[in-house]
Short mmCIF file of C-alpha atoms in Angstrom, two decimals:
data_model
loop_
_atom_site.label_atom_id
_atom_site.label_comp_id
_atom_site.label_asym_id
_atom_site.label_seq_id
_atom_site.Cartn_x
_atom_site.Cartn_y
_atom_site.Cartn_z
CA MET A 253 -61.33 -10.82 -22.66
CA TYR A 254 -58.09 -12.77 -22.99
CA TYR A 255 -56.07 -14.33 -20.22
CA LEU A 256 -52.42 -15.16 -20.24
CA PRO A 257 -51.80 -18.90 -20.35
CA SER A 258 -50.31 -20.51 -17.27
CA SER A 259 -46.93 -20.82 -19.02
CA CYS A 260 -46.75 -17.03 -19.38
CA LEU A 261 -47.71 -16.52 -15.73
CA VAL A 262 -44.91 -18.86 -14.72
CA LEU A 263 -42.58 -16.87 -16.99
CA PHE A 264 -43.52 -13.60 -15.30
CA PHE A 265 -43.09 -15.19 -11.87
CA LEU A 266 -39.59 -16.42 -12.72
CA PHE A 267 -38.65 -13.06 -14.15
CA SER A 268 -39.82 -11.31 -10.98
CA LEU A 269 -37.84 -13.77 -8.85
CA PHE A 270 -34.56 -13.48 -10.74
CA HIS A 271 -34.91 -9.72 -11.10
CA HIS A 272 -34.55 -9.30 -7.33
CA LEU A 273 -31.89 -11.91 -6.65
CA PRO A 274 -28.95 -9.94 -8.11
CA CYS A 275 -29.90 -6.92 -6.04
CA VAL A 276 -29.98 -8.97 -2.85
CA SER A 277 -26.68 -10.68 -3.68
CA SER A 278 -25.06 -7.38 -4.61
CA LYS A 279 -26.19 -5.75 -1.36
CA GLN A 280 -24.91 -8.68 0.68
CA GLU A 281 -21.49 -8.54 -0.99
CA LEU A 282 -21.33 -4.75 -0.71
CA GLY A 283 -22.13 -5.19 2.98
CA LEU A 284 -18.93 -7.20 3.40
CA CYS A 285 -16.98 -4.04 2.58
CA GLU A 286 -18.88 -2.01 5.14
CA ALA A 287 -17.38 -4.17 7.89
CA GLN A 288 -14.21 -2.91 9.54
CA PHE A 289 -11.24 -4.96 10.65
CA GLN A 290 -11.06 -4.82 14.45
CA CYS A 291 -8.35 -6.13 16.76
CA GLY A 292 -7.52 -4.73 20.18
CA ASN A 293 -7.48 -0.94 19.87
CA ILE A 294 -7.00 -0.98 16.08
CA THR A 295 -9.83 -0.48 13.57
CA ALA A 296 -9.20 -0.35 9.82
CA GLY A 297 -11.10 -0.19 6.54
CA PHE A 298 -9.95 0.22 2.93
CA PRO A 299 -7.31 -0.56 1.68
CA PHE A 300 -6.95 -3.22 4.42
CA TRP A 301 -8.85 -6.47 4.76
CA GLY A 302 -8.96 -9.37 7.18
CA GLY A 303 -11.15 -10.69 9.97
CA LYS A 304 -14.79 -9.97 9.05
CA ARG A 305 -13.65 -7.73 6.23
CA HIS A 306 -13.72 -9.63 2.92
CA LYS A 307 -10.54 -10.06 0.87
CA ASP A 308 -12.15 -8.35 -2.15
CA CYS A 309 -12.46 -5.17 -0.07
CA GLY A 310 -8.75 -4.38 0.22
CA HIS A 311 -5.29 -4.63 -1.29
CA PRO A 312 -4.10 -8.23 -1.85
CA LEU A 313 -0.95 -7.61 0.22
CA LEU A 314 -2.63 -5.77 3.09
CA GLU A 315 -4.28 -8.58 5.04
CA LEU A 316 -4.49 -7.81 8.75
CA ARG A 317 -4.66 -10.65 11.28
CA CYS A 318 -5.33 -10.77 14.98
CA PRO A 319 -3.39 -13.58 16.72
CA ASN A 320 -3.59 -13.25 20.51
CA ASN A 321 -5.40 -9.91 20.09
CA ILE A 322 -2.30 -8.41 18.43
CA THR A 323 -2.72 -6.90 14.97
CA SER A 324 -0.19 -8.30 12.52
CA LEU A 325 0.72 -7.88 8.87
CA THR A 326 2.93 -10.15 6.77
CA ILE A 327 5.07 -8.28 4.23
CA SER A 328 7.59 -9.99 1.95
CA ASN A 329 7.30 -13.14 4.11
CA HIS A 330 8.20 -11.19 7.27
CA LEU A 331 5.79 -10.74 10.16
CA TYR A 332 5.21 -7.24 11.55
CA HIS A 333 3.22 -6.10 14.55
CA VAL A 334 0.91 -3.21 13.67
CA LEU A 335 1.13 -0.73 16.53
CA HIS A 336 -1.07 1.99 15.06
CA ILE A 337 -3.07 2.86 11.93
CA ASP A 338 -4.08 6.39 11.01
CA GLN A 339 -6.37 6.18 7.99
CA THR A 340 -6.65 9.95 7.68
CA SER A 341 -2.93 10.41 7.12
CA LYS A 342 -2.62 6.89 5.60
CA THR A 343 0.23 5.96 7.95
CA LEU A 344 1.06 2.80 9.90
CA LYS A 345 3.45 2.17 12.73
CA LEU A 346 5.12 -1.22 12.44
CA SER A 347 7.62 -3.24 14.41
CA SER A 348 9.35 -6.37 13.16
CA SER A 349 8.38 -9.47 15.15
CA GLU A 350 11.88 -10.82 14.45
CA LEU A 351 13.47 -7.95 16.38
CA GLN A 352 11.31 -7.86 19.50
CA GLY A 353 13.60 -9.59 21.99
CA SER A 354 17.32 -9.69 22.58
CA PHE A 355 19.09 -8.19 19.59
CA CYS A 356 21.78 -10.89 19.50
CA ASN A 357 19.06 -13.59 19.50
CA SER A 358 17.13 -11.96 16.67
CA THR A 359 16.80 -13.38 13.19
CA PHE A 360 19.45 -11.61 11.16
CA THR A 361 17.70 -11.43 7.78
CA GLY A 362 17.15 -8.65 5.33
CA THR A 363 13.60 -7.45 4.75
CA THR A 364 12.46 -4.86 2.22
CA LEU A 365 9.08 -3.18 2.21
CA PRO A 366 7.48 -3.12 -1.27
CA PRO A 367 8.28 0.41 -2.52
CA GLN A 368 5.13 0.53 -4.66
CA ILE A 369 3.01 0.35 -1.49
CA PHE A 370 5.07 1.81 1.37
CA GLU A 371 7.45 4.68 1.89
CA LEU A 372 9.36 5.35 5.10
CA SER A 373 8.15 8.36 7.07
CA PRO A 374 10.53 11.34 6.86
CA THR A 375 10.95 11.23 10.65
CA PHE A 376 12.66 7.82 10.38
CA LYS A 377 15.87 6.60 8.73
CA ASN A 378 17.66 3.41 7.70
CA LEU A 379 20.63 1.91 9.51
CA THR A 380 22.72 -1.00 8.29
CA VAL A 381 23.60 -3.87 10.62
CA PHE A 382 26.80 -5.63 9.49
CA TYR A 383 27.42 -9.10 10.92
CA LEU A 384 29.74 -12.09 10.54
CA CYS A 385 32.53 -9.53 10.52
CA ASP A 386 36.29 -10.11 10.60
CA PRO A 387 37.22 -10.27 14.34
CA LYS A 388 40.71 -8.96 13.56
CA ARG A 389 39.35 -5.54 12.63
CA SER A 390 37.79 -2.77 14.71
CA TYR A 391 34.36 -1.36 13.89
CA HIS A 392 32.30 1.70 14.62
CA SER A 393 29.42 1.11 17.08
CA SER A 394 30.21 -2.58 17.46
CA TYR A 395 29.23 -5.44 19.73
CA THR A 396 30.19 -9.13 19.78
CA CYS A 397 27.15 -11.41 19.61
CA PRO A 398 27.54 -15.13 20.42
CA GLY A 399 27.22 -17.07 17.18
CA TRP A 400 27.44 -13.96 15.04
CA GLY A 401 30.80 -12.59 16.11
CA PRO A 402 31.41 -8.84 15.81
CA ILE A 403 28.47 -6.78 14.54
CA SER A 404 28.35 -3.12 13.68
CA VAL A 405 25.43 -0.70 13.29
CA SER A 406 26.20 2.09 10.87
CA GLU A 407 24.49 4.88 8.96
CA ASN A 408 27.35 5.81 6.66
CA LEU A 409 30.26 3.38 6.97
CA ASP A 410 30.62 0.53 4.51
CA TYR A 411 31.94 -2.73 5.99
CA HIS A 412 30.85 -5.01 3.14
CA LYS A 413 34.46 -5.98 2.43
CA SER A 414 35.18 -7.16 5.98
CA CYS A 415 31.70 -8.47 6.96
CA LEU A 416 29.98 -11.36 5.23
CA ASP A 417 26.42 -10.08 5.42
CA SER A 418 24.16 -7.20 6.47
CA PHE A 419 20.52 -6.13 6.79
CA THR A 420 18.63 -2.87 7.24
CA ILE A 421 16.67 -1.63 10.25
CA ASN A 422 14.43 1.44 10.58
CA VAL A 423 14.85 3.78 13.54
CA PRO A 424 13.86 7.36 14.45
CA LYS A 425 16.12 10.04 12.99
CA SER A 426 17.00 11.04 16.53
CA PHE A 427 18.66 7.65 17.11
CA VAL A 428 22.45 7.91 16.92
CA PRO A 429 24.58 4.75 17.29
CA GLU A 430 27.37 4.96 19.85
CA GLU A 431 30.81 5.67 18.43
CA LYS A 432 32.50 2.69 20.08
CA GLU A 433 30.57 -0.08 21.83
CA LEU A 434 26.94 -0.48 20.78
CA ASN A 435 24.39 -0.09 23.58
CA LEU A 436 22.03 -3.03 22.96
CA THR A 437 19.39 -1.68 25.35
CA HIS A 438 19.32 1.53 23.36
CA ILE A 439 18.76 -0.16 20.00
CA GLU A 440 16.36 -2.83 21.33
CA SER A 441 14.12 -0.09 22.73
CA ALA A 442 14.10 1.77 19.41
CA LEU A 443 13.16 -1.42 17.51
CA ARG A 444 10.32 -2.28 19.91
CA GLU A 445 8.84 1.20 19.49
CA GLY A 446 8.63 0.56 15.75
CA PHE A 447 8.79 2.79 12.71
CA GLU A 448 6.27 4.67 10.64
CA VAL A 449 5.44 4.15 6.96
CA LYS A 450 3.03 5.90 4.62
CA LEU A 451 0.75 4.05 2.20
CA LYS A 452 1.32 5.00 -1.44
CA ILE A 453 -2.21 4.07 -2.54
CA ASP A 454 -4.33 6.74 -4.21
CA GLN A 455 -7.85 6.29 -2.89
CA LYS A 456 -9.34 9.16 -4.92
CA ALA A 457 -10.37 6.71 -7.64
CA CYS A 458 -12.82 5.18 -5.16
CA GLN A 459 -14.90 8.35 -5.37
CA ASP A 460 -15.81 7.44 -8.95
CA CYS A 461 -17.35 4.08 -7.99
CA SER A 462 -21.09 3.83 -8.47
CA SER A 463 -23.51 2.61 -5.82
CA HIS A 464 -23.31 -1.02 -6.98
CA GLU A 465 -19.49 -1.12 -7.06
CA ILE A 466 -16.74 -1.53 -4.48
CA CYS A 467 -13.23 -0.13 -4.51
CA GLY A 468 -10.63 -2.73 -5.48
CA PHE A 469 -7.41 -3.35 -7.38
CA ASN A 470 -6.76 -4.55 -10.93
CA ASN A 471 -3.20 -5.38 -9.82
CA THR A 472 -1.07 -4.58 -6.77
CA THR A 473 -0.86 -0.86 -7.48
CA HIS A 474 -3.87 0.57 -9.36
CA VAL A 475 -7.15 1.31 -7.62
CA CYS A 476 -10.29 0.59 -9.65
CA CYS A 477 -14.02 0.05 -9.30
CA LYS A 478 -15.54 -3.40 -9.57
CA GLU A 479 -18.98 -4.89 -9.23
CA ALA A 480 -19.60 -6.73 -5.98
CA SER A 481 -20.46 -9.92 -7.83
CA SER A 482 -17.35 -9.90 -10.02
CA SER A 483 -13.58 -9.86 -9.53
CA ALA A 484 -13.07 -7.90 -12.77
CA CYS A 485 -12.28 -4.20 -12.50
CA ASN A 486 -14.15 -1.63 -14.57
CA SER A 487 -12.56 1.51 -15.94
CA LEU A 488 -15.98 2.51 -17.26
CA HIS A 489 -19.23 1.75 -15.48
CA PRO A 490 -21.28 -0.79 -17.49
CA PRO A 491 -24.83 -1.63 -16.43
CA SER A 492 -25.04 -3.48 -13.15
CA PRO A 493 -26.17 -7.15 -13.04
CA GLY A 494 -29.60 -5.93 -11.94
CA SER A 495 -29.81 -3.54 -14.88
CA ARG A 496 -29.02 -6.33 -17.30
CA HIS A 497 -31.85 -8.42 -15.85
CA VAL A 498 -34.25 -5.47 -16.21
CA LEU A 499 -33.35 -5.22 -19.89
CA GLU A 500 -33.82 -8.96 -20.34
CA GLY A 501 -37.18 -8.75 -18.59
CA GLU A 502 -38.32 -5.95 -20.89
CA ARG A 503 -37.42 -8.11 -23.89
CA MET A 504 -39.46 -10.99 -22.42
CA VAL A 505 -42.49 -8.73 -21.94
CA ASN A 506 -42.20 -7.48 -25.50
CA LEU A 507 -42.08 -11.04 -26.79
CA VAL A 508 -45.24 -11.95 -24.86
CA LEU A 509 -47.08 -8.87 -26.16
CA ALA A 510 -45.93 -9.60 -29.68
CA SER A 511 -47.43 -13.07 -29.43
CA GLY A 512 -50.93 -11.53 -29.54
CA TYR A 513 -51.96 -12.04 -25.93
CA SER A 514 -53.38 -9.24 -23.80
CA TYR A 515 -54.95 -9.00 -20.40
CA GLN A 516 -57.05 -6.59 -18.38
#
C-alpha cells in the first residue's frame, strides 16, 4: 500500500481551494447585475446602471442617479430628470433640469441627445428657440426676455441671419407656438412635462450569453457577452475561469499519477 506524500496532499488541498474560488467570485459579480436601480417610483435594469447596480451591468452613458429621491441622467454634460422608464417598450420620459423654472431665467444652451443611443418618440417634435435677436425686427411667436432681448420659438422659420444664437427643445406634436406673442406659461408647462425617447440598443444579443456571462458593451453601441470577472467582451464563448481551473487540476492529477504514486 502506498500513500501520497504530504506535499501531494497539500497540492490537492490547494487545487480544491482554488477550484471553488472562481465560481464564488463569478457568482458574486453576476449577482451585482441582478440588482435593480431604484429611486422613488422608478426601477430599472439593463441597459441602465447606478445605485446598487454595478457599472459593468449597463451602458457606459446610461448611469442613473438619485439625488433628493429624483432619478437623473446626465447626457452630453446636460442633466435630465427621468420621469418614467418603460423597459418593455424601451422608452424614457425626460425633462431638462435647465428648463424647469422660468423660461427667461433658463440656461440657453444647445443640447443634443446621442443619436446612436436615443431617438425622439414620433409623438414629439423639435422646436428651435432663437435668441439674442435684432430688436429692430419682428418675429413669429416672440417674447422679450431680460438679458436675452427678443426670442422666438419656431418650427419652420429660419431667423439665423437676424438672431445670434439658437437651441432646440422637444415638445409634444400637439404643441403649437402662438403666432404673435409667445405664451411663456404654455411653453414652460410643456417643458416640465418632458419628452419621450426610445433606446436604440438591441438587447437580443443578451440571449446568447451563457450562465457565467453578463450582458455588456464592447463600445458605446454594440451589445456583447462578457465574463463577470473580466471587462473584455466575447463574441464566442471560451471556457469560463472555473473551467480553466478544472482543466489545470486534471493536468495536476495526471502529473501525480504519472509520478508512480497510488493510493487506496
